[in-house]
Each structure stands twice: as C-alpha cells, then as structure tokens.
XYZ file of C-alpha atoms in Angstrom:
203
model
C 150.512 47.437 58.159
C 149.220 50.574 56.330
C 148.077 53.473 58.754
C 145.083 55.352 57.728
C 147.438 58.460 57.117
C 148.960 55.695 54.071
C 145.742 54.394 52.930
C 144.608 58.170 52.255
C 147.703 59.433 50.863
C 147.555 56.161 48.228
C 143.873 57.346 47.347
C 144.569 60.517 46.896
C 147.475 59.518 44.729
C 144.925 57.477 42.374
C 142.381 60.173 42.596
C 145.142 62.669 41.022
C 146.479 60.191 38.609
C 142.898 60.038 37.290
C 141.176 57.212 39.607
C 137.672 58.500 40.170
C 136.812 55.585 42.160
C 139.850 56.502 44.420
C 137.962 60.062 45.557
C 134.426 58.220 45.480
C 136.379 56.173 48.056
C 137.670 59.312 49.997
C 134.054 60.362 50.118
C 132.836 57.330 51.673
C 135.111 57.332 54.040
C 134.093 61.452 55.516
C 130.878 61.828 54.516
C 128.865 60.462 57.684
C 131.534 62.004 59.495
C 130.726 65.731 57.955
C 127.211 65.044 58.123
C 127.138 64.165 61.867
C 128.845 67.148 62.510
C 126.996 69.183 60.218
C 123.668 67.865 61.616
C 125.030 69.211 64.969
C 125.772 72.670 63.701
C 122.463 72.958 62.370
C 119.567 70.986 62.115
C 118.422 72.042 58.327
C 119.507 68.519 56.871
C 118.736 69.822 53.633
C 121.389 72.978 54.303
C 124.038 70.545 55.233
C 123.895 67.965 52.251
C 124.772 71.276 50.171
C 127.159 72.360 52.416
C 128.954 68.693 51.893
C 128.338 68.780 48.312
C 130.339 72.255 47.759
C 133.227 71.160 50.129
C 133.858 67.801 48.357
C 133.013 69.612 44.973
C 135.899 71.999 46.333
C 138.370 69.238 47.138
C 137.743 67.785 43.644
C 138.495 70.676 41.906
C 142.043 71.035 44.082
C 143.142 67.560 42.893
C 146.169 69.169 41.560
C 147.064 69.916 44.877
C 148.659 67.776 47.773
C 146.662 66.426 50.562
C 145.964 68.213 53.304
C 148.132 66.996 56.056
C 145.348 66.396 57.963
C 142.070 65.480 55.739
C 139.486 64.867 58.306
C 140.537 68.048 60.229
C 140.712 70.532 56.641
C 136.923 68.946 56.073
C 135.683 69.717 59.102
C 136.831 72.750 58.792
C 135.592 73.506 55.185
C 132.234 72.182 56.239
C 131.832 74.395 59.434
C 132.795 77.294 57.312
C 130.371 76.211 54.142
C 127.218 76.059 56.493
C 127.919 79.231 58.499
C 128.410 81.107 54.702
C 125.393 79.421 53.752
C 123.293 80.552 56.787
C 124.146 83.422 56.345
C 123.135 84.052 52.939
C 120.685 81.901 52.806
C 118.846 82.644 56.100
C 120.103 86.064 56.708
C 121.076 83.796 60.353
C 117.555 82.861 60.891
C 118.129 81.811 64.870
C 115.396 79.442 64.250
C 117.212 77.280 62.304
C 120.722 77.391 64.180
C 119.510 78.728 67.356
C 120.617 75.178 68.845
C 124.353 75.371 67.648
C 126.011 72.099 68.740
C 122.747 70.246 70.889
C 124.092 66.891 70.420
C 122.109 64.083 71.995
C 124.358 62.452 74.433
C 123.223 58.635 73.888
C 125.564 56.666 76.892
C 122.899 53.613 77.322
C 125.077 50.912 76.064
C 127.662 52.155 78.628
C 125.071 51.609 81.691
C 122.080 49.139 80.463
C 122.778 46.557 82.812
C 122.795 48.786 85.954
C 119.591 48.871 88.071
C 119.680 52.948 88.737
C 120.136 53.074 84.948
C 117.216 55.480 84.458
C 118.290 57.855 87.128
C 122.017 58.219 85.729
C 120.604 58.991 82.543
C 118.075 61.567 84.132
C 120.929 63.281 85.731
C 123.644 63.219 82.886
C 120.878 64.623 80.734
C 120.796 67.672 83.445
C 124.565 67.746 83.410
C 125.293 68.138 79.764
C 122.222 70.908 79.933
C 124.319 72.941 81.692
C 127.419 73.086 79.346
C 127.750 76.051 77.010
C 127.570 75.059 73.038
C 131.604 75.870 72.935
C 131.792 73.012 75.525
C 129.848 70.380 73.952
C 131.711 71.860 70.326
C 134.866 71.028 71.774
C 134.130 67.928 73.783
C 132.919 66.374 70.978
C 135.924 67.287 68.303
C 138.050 66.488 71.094
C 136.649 62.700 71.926
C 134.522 61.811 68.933
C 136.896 63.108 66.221
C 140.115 62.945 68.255
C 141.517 66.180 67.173
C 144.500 67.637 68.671
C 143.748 71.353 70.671
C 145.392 73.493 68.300
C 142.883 72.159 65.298
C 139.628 72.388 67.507
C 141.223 75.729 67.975
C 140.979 76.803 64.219
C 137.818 74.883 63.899
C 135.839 77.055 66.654
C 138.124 80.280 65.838
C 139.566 80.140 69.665
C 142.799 80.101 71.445
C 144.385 76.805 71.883
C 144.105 77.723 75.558
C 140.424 78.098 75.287
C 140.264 75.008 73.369
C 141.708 73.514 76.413
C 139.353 75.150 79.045
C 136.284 74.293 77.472
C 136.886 70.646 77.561
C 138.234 70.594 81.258
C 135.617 72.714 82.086
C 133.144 70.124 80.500
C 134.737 67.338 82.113
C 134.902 69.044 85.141
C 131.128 69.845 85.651
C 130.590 66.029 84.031
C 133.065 64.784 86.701
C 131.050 67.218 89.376
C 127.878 65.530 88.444
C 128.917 62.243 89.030
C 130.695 62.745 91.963
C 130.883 59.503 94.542
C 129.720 56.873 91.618
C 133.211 55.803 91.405
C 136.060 55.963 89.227
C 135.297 53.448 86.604
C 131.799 54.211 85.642
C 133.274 58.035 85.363
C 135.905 57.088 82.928
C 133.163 55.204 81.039
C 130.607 58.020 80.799
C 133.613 60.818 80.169
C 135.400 58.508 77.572
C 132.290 57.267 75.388
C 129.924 59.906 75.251
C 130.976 60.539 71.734
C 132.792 57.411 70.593
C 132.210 57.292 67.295
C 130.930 53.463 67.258
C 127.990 54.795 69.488
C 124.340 55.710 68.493
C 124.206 58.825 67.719
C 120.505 60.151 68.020
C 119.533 63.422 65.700
C-alpha cells in the first residue's frame, strides 16, 4: 500500500512532468491545513489567504525542483514566515491584529459529552490552557495536531530543539497538573485529542 510520503512524491512527479491537476491535487491536500494554522497565527483571514496564495504560488514556480523531504513541514514553514513578512509590511506589526499569536480554541467536547461533570471539566481546562504561554500552545499543537518531529517545530518557532521539547512537557505538565486525581484514562484522552486533526476546530 502507498504511504502518503509515495502518493506525494507521484504528484509531484506529474505536477513536474506538466500535470496541473497533479499540484491542484497537492493544494487540496495542505490548504485547510495552512489555513488552520494561519488562522491561529493571526486572525486577519483576509492576510492569511494571501499569505497561502504566495507560498503555493512559490512552490509552483520551484517545480523544477525536488520535493521537499518533508512537504507539510517546508509549508508550514513558508506560511509562518509569509504572514510574519506580511505583518510586518503590511501592518507595520499592528498588535491588534496579532496581539493573540497562537489562541487556539481548545474544542475537547466530543472527548467528554457523555460525562455528567462535563461542564465543569470544560470550565477548568478552559482555565488551564489560559495559563500556557503562546510558545506552549505553538508547540503543543505542531507537536499533536500536525505530528511534527522536535527538531522541525524547532525551525518552525526559531527555538532550540531543547526548547521545543520544554514547551510541550511544560504544557502537558500544567495540563496533567490541572487534572490531577481524574484518572489516567480521561488524561490521556484530553492530552492526546486536544488537537487531533479530525476534531472541531472553532475560530
């Protein structure tokens, strides 16, 4: 069975050989990924359609090249760069706009609707993630919802990969903290889908 890693590398193979429905495919496949992240980074939607537009312009116009070894990583990457370029022109860093760098909503109901204290776990979890720092939540959620590996989060958020590390056990830790005494189960629930990708995201 093809991985995705394949499936990607035959696209991209198309794309180059003059397939334009092979890189319409390759968008597909990112875009609601860059635009959740981008959305996340900064909440001018209008700011981060550009931002998506110039990076898969960009990747278009390096179809002479070979695929990044990593495509969903080098995309992220281009797009956190592309919005904090364009905020910077654009806004001259208007805090307004990106004062709330990386405020994800945290949506976990589907993990706890059929409990009876379900309101109250929410109430507190809300008062939990409140108290993580935006590199924690940053690297939380490249770390569960995009699966990277520490040394890309790293490069993503311009850190050590030891500080990669730190601010998602220091996340987990004050998650973990929070939820002390509920038992082990309903932690690894909460800690292991707050960003699950299949999950309701709310902007």
């Amino acid at each position: 069975m093809a991985t995705e890693k394949d499936k990607l590398l035959l696209l991209w193979k198309n794309f180059r050989d003059g397939n334009k429905e092979a890189f319409a495919a390759i968008y597909n496949l990112h875009v609601d990924l860059l635009y959740r992240y981008g959305t996340k980074l900064c909440n001018d939607e209008n700011l981060v359609k550009d931002a998506i537009q110039d990076v898969f312009i960009d990747l278009y116009l390096k179809s002479s090249n070979s695929i990044p070894a990593n495509l969903k990583y080098y995309l992220l990457l281009a797009i956190k760069r592309n919005i904090l370029k364009k905020i910077k022109r654009e806004r001259d860093i208007n805090n307004e706009i990106c004062e709330s760098l990386f405020e994800p909503e945290y949506s976990i109901e589907t993990i706890i609707i059929e409990k009876e204290n379900r309101d109250e776990i929410n109430g507190r979890l809300a008062k939990i993630l409140k108290q993580l720092s935006h590199g924690q939540k940053e690297a939380l959620y490249l770390r569960y919802n995009e699966t990277l590996h520490y040394d890309e989060i790293a490069q993503i958020m311009n850190i050590t990969v030891e500080s990669a590390r730190k601010q998602v056990y220091r996340a987990l830790k004050t998650i973990r903290e929070g939820f002390r005494g509920e038992g082990l189960i309903l932690m690894v629930l909460i800690i292991s889908n707050i960003y699950k990708t299949n999950k309701k995201i709310i902007f």
